[in-house]
Amino acid sequence: MHKRTRTITSVIFLALVSLLLTACATGDQEGGDEPRLIAEGQLVVAMSGEYRPFSYWEGAQLTGFDFDIAQALADELGLELVAETAGFSTLIEGTSSGRYDMLVASTTATAERAQMVDFANGYYSSGAQFFVPSGAECTSIHDMTAPTVGVASGTTYETFLRDEGITTNVNTYESDITALQDAATGRLDGALTDQLVGMHQIEAAGLDLEPCGERLFDETQAPAIAKGNPLREQVNEALATIIDNGTYGEIATKYFGEDISPRINNDSVAEVMAEAEAGDGPPGFVELFVKYIPTMIKAAGVTLAITAVALLIAVVLGSVIAWMNMSKITPLRWLAVAYIGVIRGTPLIAQLFVLYFGLTEIVLLSGFWAGAIALAIHNSAYIAEIIRSGFESVPKGLVEASRSLGMSRTQALRRVQLPLSTRTILPVLGSQFIIAVKDSSLVAFIGMGELFRTAQNMAAAEYSPLNAYLTVSVYYLIIVLVLTGLVTLLERRMNPDKKGAKA
Amino acid sequence: MTDTQLDHDFFEASEDDANVVEMRKVTKKFGDTLVFKDVDLDVSKSEVVVLVGPSGAGKSTLLRCVNGLEQITSGSITVAGNELSYDEAHLNKIRSRVGMVFQQFNLFPHMRVLDNITVAQRDVLGRNPDEAVEKAKVMLEHVGMSHKIDAYPASLSGGQAQRVAIARALAMDPAMMLFDEPTSALDPELVGEVLSVMRDLANEGMTMMCVTHEMRFARRVADRIILIADKGIAEEGSPEQLLDDPQTDRARDFLASLDEE
């Protein structure tokens, strides 16, 4: 037994070390003047595909402003465009690790990102813009007295308006679009939203609105390229060319009704690049791991709490279902079989969403309880089957023997059936618990701040999904190892005769 | 005191009664399948009755009807003066005083030998732990298994396990013992130790019903041999009568089939 434990420990250790080495190996690759490309003659460009009108799917065809710009740049460079889409938070790391040649993904140039990738010159700038009904007398939002302004709820614009002391008459809407539509009716003095999103909406929906004054603040979006790749110079040249020859203007007009190149503000790009140059590079795995220890421990607490509550309910519910399934009453058995069939036949993530969103009309469940209940229901079906097969594994002869000694049904259950079936059930239940701990990560998708959600946030905040998911894996591994140890310990305590059998 | 616990007077009526078991017109069906019909069978105190017959004839089923593990379809069975009814509490009382030994031993694998023997004494008879342990030690001594008192069943040989199973039944102070093919699952060299325990028991005056294929045991130990065949009792008599001078073709066929083995 000790030998086996040691082997397992060393295997785990080796696995962790190799994971760490992989994490460290994705460093900078510098030198050479030739642009480095993943495949000769091709330019692999990534974007989110979920950010209308910049990149989005029209049926099976990827399109949008980002896509068109990427296409124009590839054409200019004499390369074939290979466009890929991935979750926005994975794009920066995908580029720095060499998965993509370049991002044209509406990525705002920031100092943190510039530590991981190089930014080319900006290909557009945007920022908060005030829109007013056409023909309204307006020079700047700052000159108005307590205007009524529409914004999308939860945006920074709402706080911006209050903090800057511009107005307290803020109407919030579900989306920018409804805010703009309401402004166009004249009910509002205007609406505040992202300049380009607003211009696109005016163009696409034919809203009778016009911008008033300058942008309230600037953000510049730039193509991102792996650090030190000379491709950046060529992209800058290509970008300048398509702006000069009018290609850019055509594309911009298609989406925003005018050429937006004059509004590109490259100061911020130069600024963040210089700032990154002065910094000490992106943090490594160990640094990030240490930095996130308090956050992750808190999140692990949530994961443990939600799993523990779920499993507690699941064991009780599973026992009831198992009892129904073993009952002599046929309808009860049918009910149990149907329950087990439906629950085991549908994905946990679907059950989770159904519970979280579907049941809101009846009862508004918090993320914690929706997650715990979904996990509980899901696991109860499996646990019911584990309990049933555990009971069926007790030889009938042993029950007969206890009854022939005069034991009552209850005594036979307590003295023979329960202890014996428990020994069969326990190890299987243990592995089901381990599955449940890992399955609890799905609760992240309804916004619970447990381990996996925290890793998602860490991935986005640090622009390093690799390090984030490596970090969170360590925590899951620790929980699972501890749980496995506990189950083994309990099993040994419950099986004293196994030692005797081997002697 | 639990409601299933034996009260002391329960079997007292039987003390002077000649018959420990009385079966009257007992019929047993499994669904539509008839196992046996209108069986009349008495077992008197200290008598050893051996049931023989072709496999599938219902010997074991008949035995299991005596302590209510199988419910009879019609007729009546009286055990030590108490007619069997299929009420839980009543059955538990009867069973607590009718020892049964199974082909597969059926020792509780999660309990040591000692606990196997004390659990029902405590739970069913309400004996205190010291009393139960003392009784267990006496019974283990009796079957020659004292040295395995702390062992788990998995570490015992088949013969040892069956002797412990006999001790477990005896510890309940049974009015009679039922043996359901007690040596059929044993390796041939282990059969002797179990049969010798059973022989001692018979010599001490234990009332016994025994289903077995061991004809030498039947000849030496049985007071009466009953041949179960053709859905009932085909023939019965003393070992000499039945084995040496069978009266029916059925008995002659059965004995001939044994010789061929």
PDB file of C-alpha atoms in Angstrom, chain A residues 159-346:
ATOM      1  CA  THR A 159     -20.889  56.586 -12.970  1.00  0.00           C
ATOM      2  CA  PHE A 160     -18.906  58.869 -15.269  1.00  0.00           C
ATOM      3  CA  LEU A 161     -21.874  61.237 -15.604  1.00  0.00           C
ATOM      4  CA  ARG A 162     -22.395  61.453 -11.851  1.00  0.00           C
ATOM      5  CA  ASP A 163     -18.715  61.568 -10.894  1.00  0.00           C
ATOM      6  CA  GLU A 164     -17.919  64.327 -13.371  1.00  0.00           C
ATOM      7  CA  GLY A 165     -20.853  66.288 -12.001  1.00  0.00           C
ATOM      8  CA  ILE A 166     -22.427  66.575 -15.452  1.00  0.00           C
ATOM      9  CA  THR A 167     -25.933  65.497 -14.506  1.00  0.00           C
ATOM     10  CA  THR A 168     -27.954  63.399 -12.089  1.00  0.00           C
ATOM     11  CA  ASN A 169     -30.844  62.943 -14.510  1.00  0.00           C
ATOM     12  CA  VAL A 170     -29.700  59.567 -15.806  1.00  0.00           C
ATOM     13  CA  ASN A 171     -32.145  57.110 -17.352  1.00  0.00           C
ATOM     14  CA  THR A 172     -30.793  53.584 -17.544  1.00  0.00           C
ATOM     15  CA  TYR A 173     -31.737  51.106 -20.242  1.00  0.00           C
ATOM     16  CA  GLU A 174     -31.173  47.422 -20.903  1.00  0.00           C
ATOM     17  CA  SER A 175     -28.855  48.215 -23.813  1.00  0.00           C
ATOM     18  CA  ASP A 176     -27.208  51.085 -25.645  1.00  0.00           C
ATOM     19  CA  ILE A 177     -29.611  50.547 -28.487  1.00  0.00           C
ATOM     20  CA  THR A 178     -32.751  51.246 -26.476  1.00  0.00           C
ATOM     21  CA  ALA A 179     -31.075  54.274 -24.898  1.00  0.00           C
ATOM     22  CA  LEU A 180     -30.303  55.638 -28.372  1.00  0.00           C
ATOM     23  CA  GLN A 181     -33.797  54.887 -29.642  1.00  0.00           C
ATOM     24  CA  ASP A 182     -35.328  56.747 -26.717  1.00  0.00           C
ATOM     25  CA  ALA A 183     -33.018  59.691 -27.344  1.00  0.00           C
ATOM     26  CA  ALA A 184     -34.087  59.768 -31.006  1.00  0.00           C
ATOM     27  CA  THR A 185     -37.742  60.177 -29.951  1.00  0.00           C
ATOM     28  CA  GLY A 186     -36.770  63.426 -28.235  1.00  0.00           C
ATOM     29  CA  ARG A 187     -37.828  62.154 -24.843  1.00  0.00           C
ATOM     30  CA  LEU A 188     -34.216  62.586 -23.683  1.00  0.00           C
ATOM     31  CA  ASP A 189     -31.748  65.370 -24.230  1.00  0.00           C
ATOM     32  CA  GLY A 190     -29.366  62.714 -25.496  1.00  0.00           C
ATOM     33  CA  ALA A 191     -27.699  59.365 -24.938  1.00  0.00           C
ATOM     34  CA  LEU A 192     -24.156  58.553 -23.919  1.00  0.00           C
ATOM     35  CA  THR A 193     -22.495  55.501 -25.389  1.00  0.00           C
ATOM     36  CA  ASP A 194     -19.403  54.242 -27.200  1.00  0.00           C
ATOM     37  CA  GLN A 195     -18.805  56.491 -30.186  1.00  0.00           C
ATOM     38  CA  LEU A 196     -18.542  53.750 -32.795  1.00  0.00           C
ATOM     39  CA  VAL A 197     -21.303  51.595 -31.365  1.00  0.00           C
ATOM     40  CA  GLY A 198     -23.513  54.677 -31.501  1.00  0.00           C
ATOM     41  CA  MET A 199     -22.514  55.595 -35.030  1.00  0.00           C
ATOM     42  CA  HIS A 200     -23.086  52.057 -36.181  1.00  0.00           C
ATOM     43  CA  GLN A 201     -26.554  52.007 -34.626  1.00  0.00           C
ATOM     44  CA  ILE A 202     -27.470  55.346 -36.223  1.00  0.00           C
ATOM     45  CA  GLU A 203     -26.298  53.977 -39.577  1.00  0.00           C
ATOM     46  CA  ALA A 204     -27.887  50.551 -39.227  1.00  0.00           C
ATOM     47  CA  ALA A 205     -31.208  51.542 -37.653  1.00  0.00           C
ATOM     48  CA  GLY A 206     -31.516  54.942 -39.363  1.00  0.00           C
ATOM     49  CA  LEU A 207     -31.830  56.829 -36.081  1.00  0.00           C
ATOM     50  CA  ASP A 208     -32.265  60.597 -36.276  1.00  0.00           C
ATOM     51  CA  LEU A 209     -29.308  61.409 -34.027  1.00  0.00           C
ATOM     52  CA  GLU A 210     -25.977  63.200 -34.310  1.00  0.00           C
ATOM     53  CA  PRO A 211     -22.872  63.400 -32.162  1.00  0.00           C
ATOM     54  CA  CYS A 212     -22.464  66.455 -29.993  1.00  0.00           C
ATOM     55  CA  GLY A 213     -19.004  67.673 -29.063  1.00  0.00           C
ATOM     56  CA  GLU A 214     -15.800  65.705 -28.727  1.00  0.00           C
ATOM     57  CA  ARG A 215     -15.322  62.237 -27.238  1.00  0.00           C
ATOM     58  CA  LEU A 216     -15.375  62.431 -23.453  1.00  0.00           C
ATOM     59  CA  PHE A 217     -12.349  60.110 -23.272  1.00  0.00           C
ATOM     60  CA  ASP A 218     -10.200  58.153 -25.697  1.00  0.00           C
ATOM     61  CA  GLU A 219      -9.462  54.458 -26.161  1.00  0.00           C
ATOM     62  CA  THR A 220      -7.328  53.270 -29.044  1.00  0.00           C
ATOM     63  CA  GLN A 221      -7.627  49.788 -30.502  1.00  0.00           C
ATOM     64  CA  ALA A 222      -4.557  48.345 -32.146  1.00  0.00           C
ATOM     65  CA  PRO A 223      -3.445  45.098 -33.774  1.00  0.00           C
ATOM     66  CA  ALA A 224      -1.425  42.968 -31.341  1.00  0.00           C
ATOM     67  CA  ILE A 225       1.579  40.888 -32.369  1.00  0.00           C
ATOM     68  CA  ALA A 226       3.947  38.591 -30.470  1.00  0.00           C
ATOM     69  CA  LYS A 227       6.737  40.481 -28.712  1.00  0.00           C
ATOM     70  CA  GLY A 228       9.692  41.348 -30.922  1.00  0.00           C
ATOM     71  CA  ASN A 229       8.142  40.038 -34.124  1.00  0.00           C
ATOM     72  CA  PRO A 230       9.239  42.344 -37.027  1.00  0.00           C
ATOM     73  CA  LEU A 231       5.818  41.679 -38.521  1.00  0.00           C
ATOM     74  CA  ARG A 232       4.737  44.745 -36.540  1.00  0.00           C
ATOM     75  CA  GLU A 233       6.676  47.164 -38.794  1.00  0.00           C
ATOM     76  CA  GLN A 234       5.111  45.657 -41.887  1.00  0.00           C
ATOM     77  CA  VAL A 235       1.642  45.881 -40.388  1.00  0.00           C
ATOM     78  CA  ASN A 236       2.214  49.555 -39.579  1.00  0.00           C
ATOM     79  CA  GLU A 237       3.226  50.189 -43.188  1.00  0.00           C
ATOM     80  CA  ALA A 238       0.270  48.226 -44.536  1.00  0.00           C
ATOM     81  CA  LEU A 239      -2.103  50.112 -42.238  1.00  0.00           C
ATOM     82  CA  ALA A 240      -0.735  53.457 -43.406  1.00  0.00           C
ATOM     83  CA  THR A 241      -1.136  52.337 -47.016  1.00  0.00           C
ATOM     84  CA  ILE A 242      -4.760  51.260 -46.747  1.00  0.00           C
ATOM     85  CA  ILE A 243      -5.620  54.489 -44.946  1.00  0.00           C
ATOM     86  CA  ASP A 244      -3.900  56.495 -47.681  1.00  0.00           C
ATOM     87  CA  ASN A 245      -5.350  54.613 -50.622  1.00  0.00           C
ATOM     88  CA  GLY A 246      -8.925  54.837 -49.333  1.00  0.00           C
ATOM     89  CA  THR A 247      -9.478  51.146 -48.652  1.00  0.00           C
ATOM     90  CA  TYR A 248      -9.832  51.881 -44.941  1.00  0.00           C
ATOM     91  CA  GLY A 249     -12.295  54.688 -45.624  1.00  0.00           C
ATOM     92  CA  GLU A 250     -14.522  52.393 -47.667  1.00  0.00           C
ATOM     93  CA  ILE A 251     -14.615  49.805 -44.945  1.00  0.00           C
ATOM     94  CA  ALA A 252     -15.288  52.379 -42.226  1.00  0.00           C
ATOM     95  CA  THR A 253     -18.097  54.000 -44.206  1.00  0.00           C
ATOM     96  CA  LYS A 254     -19.747  50.614 -44.574  1.00  0.00           C
ATOM     97  CA  TYR A 255     -20.034  50.255 -40.804  1.00  0.00           C
ATOM     98  CA  PHE A 256     -20.029  53.764 -39.399  1.00  0.00           C
ATOM     99  CA  GLY A 257     -21.173  56.025 -42.220  1.00  0.00           C
ATOM    100  CA  GLU A 258     -17.824  57.856 -42.528  1.00  0.00           C
ATOM    101  CA  ASP A 259     -14.049  57.444 -42.574  1.00  0.00           C
ATOM    102  CA  ILE A 260     -13.010  57.251 -38.941  1.00  0.00           C
ATOM    103  CA  SER A 261      -9.257  57.222 -39.591  1.00  0.00           C
ATOM    104  CA  PRO A 262      -8.785  60.926 -38.796  1.00  0.00           C
ATOM    105  CA  ARG A 263      -9.910  60.230 -35.253  1.00  0.00           C
ATOM    106  CA  ILE A 264      -7.226  57.597 -34.589  1.00  0.00           C
ATOM    107  CA  ASN A 265      -5.181  58.708 -31.596  1.00  0.00           C
ATOM    108  CA  ASN A 266      -1.828  56.918 -31.543  1.00  0.00           C
ATOM    109  CA  ASP A 267      -0.452  58.740 -28.501  1.00  0.00           C
ATOM    110  CA  SER A 268      -1.886  56.183 -26.114  1.00  0.00           C
ATOM    111  CA  VAL A 269      -0.332  53.267 -28.042  1.00  0.00           C
ATOM    112  CA  ALA A 270       3.120  54.834 -27.874  1.00  0.00           C
ATOM    113  CA  GLU A 271       2.532  55.547 -24.208  1.00  0.00           C
ATOM    114  CA  VAL A 272       1.606  51.999 -23.211  1.00  0.00           C
ATOM    115  CA  MET A 273       4.439  50.516 -25.280  1.00  0.00           C
ATOM    116  CA  ALA A 274       6.933  52.773 -23.528  1.00  0.00           C
ATOM    117  CA  GLU A 275       5.419  51.915 -20.162  1.00  0.00           C
ATOM    118  CA  ALA A 276       5.697  48.191 -20.895  1.00  0.00           C
ATOM    119  CA  GLU A 277       9.291  48.650 -22.007  1.00  0.00           C
ATOM    120  CA  ALA A 278      10.113  50.162 -18.633  1.00  0.00           C
ATOM    121  CA  GLY A 279       8.326  47.318 -16.750  1.00  0.00           C
ATOM    122  CA  ASP A 280       9.823  43.956 -15.874  1.00  0.00           C
ATOM    123  CA  GLY A 281       7.745  41.872 -18.275  1.00  0.00           C
ATOM    124  CA  PRO A 282       4.670  39.772 -17.624  1.00  0.00           C
ATOM    125  CA  PRO A 283       4.494  37.919 -14.276  1.00  0.00           C
ATOM    126  CA  GLY A 284       5.362  34.216 -14.408  1.00  0.00           C
ATOM    127  CA  PHE A 285       3.377  31.280 -13.080  1.00  0.00           C
ATOM    128  CA  VAL A 286       4.905  31.282  -9.610  1.00  0.00           C
ATOM    129  CA  GLU A 287       4.406  35.011  -9.170  1.00  0.00           C
ATOM    130  CA  LEU A 288       0.776  34.775 -10.280  1.00  0.00           C
ATOM    131  CA  PHE A 289       0.180  31.657  -8.205  1.00  0.00           C
ATOM    132  CA  VAL A 290       1.422  33.381  -5.062  1.00  0.00           C
ATOM    133  CA  LYS A 291      -0.475  36.572  -5.863  1.00  0.00           C
ATOM    134  CA  TYR A 292      -3.730  34.638  -6.168  1.00  0.00           C
ATOM    135  CA  ILE A 293      -3.366  32.432  -3.075  1.00  0.00           C
ATOM    136  CA  PRO A 294      -5.785  34.470  -0.905  1.00  0.00           C
ATOM    137  CA  THR A 295      -8.316  34.846  -3.732  1.00  0.00           C
ATOM    138  CA  MET A 296      -8.148  31.177  -4.628  1.00  0.00           C
ATOM    139  CA  ILE A 297      -8.434  29.973  -1.043  1.00  0.00           C
ATOM    140  CA  LYS A 298     -11.578  32.054  -0.648  1.00  0.00           C
ATOM    141  CA  ALA A 299     -12.918  30.628  -3.907  1.00  0.00           C
ATOM    142  CA  ALA A 300     -12.001  27.096  -2.816  1.00  0.00           C
ATOM    143  CA  GLY A 301     -14.158  27.723   0.243  1.00  0.00           C
ATOM    144  CA  VAL A 302     -17.109  28.539  -2.015  1.00  0.00           C
ATOM    145  CA  THR A 303     -16.441  25.446  -4.139  1.00  0.00           C
ATOM    146  CA  LEU A 304     -16.281  23.263  -1.026  1.00  0.00           C
ATOM    147  CA  ALA A 305     -19.390  24.831   0.470  1.00  0.00           C
ATOM    148  CA  ILE A 306     -21.466  24.467  -2.680  1.00  0.00           C
ATOM    149  CA  THR A 307     -20.263  20.883  -3.229  1.00  0.00           C
ATOM    150  CA  ALA A 308     -20.817  19.892   0.393  1.00  0.00           C
ATOM    151  CA  VAL A 309     -24.344  21.302   0.483  1.00  0.00           C
ATOM    152  CA  ALA A 310     -25.092  19.693  -2.882  1.00  0.00           C
ATOM    153  CA  LEU A 311     -23.788  16.283  -1.844  1.00  0.00           C
ATOM    154  CA  LEU A 312     -25.622  16.369   1.457  1.00  0.00           C
ATOM    155  CA  ILE A 313     -28.896  16.953  -0.384  1.00  0.00           C
ATOM    156  CA  ALA A 314     -27.888  14.449  -3.072  1.00  0.00           C
ATOM    157  CA  VAL A 315     -27.270  11.628  -0.597  1.00  0.00           C
ATOM    158  CA  VAL A 316     -30.635  12.178   1.109  1.00  0.00           C
ATOM    159  CA  LEU A 317     -32.472  12.537  -2.206  1.00  0.00           C
ATOM    160  CA  GLY A 318     -30.540   9.613  -3.726  1.00  0.00           C
ATOM    161  CA  SER A 319     -31.453   7.377  -0.785  1.00  0.00           C
ATOM    162  CA  VAL A 320     -35.123   8.201  -1.225  1.00  0.00           C
ATOM    163  CA  ILE A 321     -34.947   7.516  -4.978  1.00  0.00           C
ATOM    164  CA  ALA A 322     -33.070   4.243  -4.360  1.00  0.00           C
ATOM    165  CA  TRP A 323     -35.679   3.224  -1.797  1.00  0.00           C
ATOM    166  CA  MET A 324     -38.442   4.016  -4.306  1.00  0.00           C
ATOM    167  CA  ASN A 325     -36.601   2.050  -6.960  1.00  0.00           C
ATOM    168  CA  MET A 326     -36.382  -1.018  -4.686  1.00  0.00           C
ATOM    169  CA  SER A 327     -39.974  -0.649  -3.520  1.00  0.00           C
ATOM    170  CA  LYS A 328     -42.627  -3.278  -4.185  1.00  0.00           C
ATOM    171  CA  ILE A 329     -45.034  -0.508  -5.217  1.00  0.00           C
ATOM    172  CA  THR A 330     -44.878  -0.328  -9.003  1.00  0.00           C
ATOM    173  CA  PRO A 331     -45.732   3.400  -9.539  1.00  0.00           C
ATOM    174  CA  LEU A 332     -42.993   4.377  -7.098  1.00  0.00           C
ATOM    175  CA  ARG A 333     -40.533   2.255  -9.037  1.00  0.00           C
ATOM    176  CA  TRP A 334     -41.612   3.842 -12.338  1.00  0.00           C
ATOM    177  CA  LEU A 335     -41.190   7.286 -10.862  1.00  0.00           C
ATOM    178  CA  ALA A 336     -37.678   6.446  -9.687  1.00  0.00           C
ATOM    179  CA  VAL A 337     -36.689   4.915 -13.028  1.00  0.00           C
ATOM    180  CA  ALA A 338     -38.018   7.950 -14.907  1.00  0.00           C
ATOM    181  CA  TYR A 339     -36.201  10.360 -12.594  1.00  0.00           C
ATOM    182  CA  ILE A 340     -32.904   8.521 -12.919  1.00  0.00           C
ATOM    183  CA  GLY A 341     -33.334   8.250 -16.689  1.00  0.00           C
ATOM    184  CA  VAL A 342     -34.061  11.932 -17.254  1.00  0.00           C
ATOM    185  CA  ILE A 343     -31.406  13.263 -14.890  1.00  0.00           C
ATOM    186  CA  ARG A 344     -28.662  10.969 -16.108  1.00  0.00           C
ATOM    187  CA  GLY A 345     -29.688  11.545 -19.703  1.00  0.00           C
ATOM    188  CA  THR A 346     -29.308  15.329 -19.696  1.00  0.00           C
TER     189      THR A 346
END
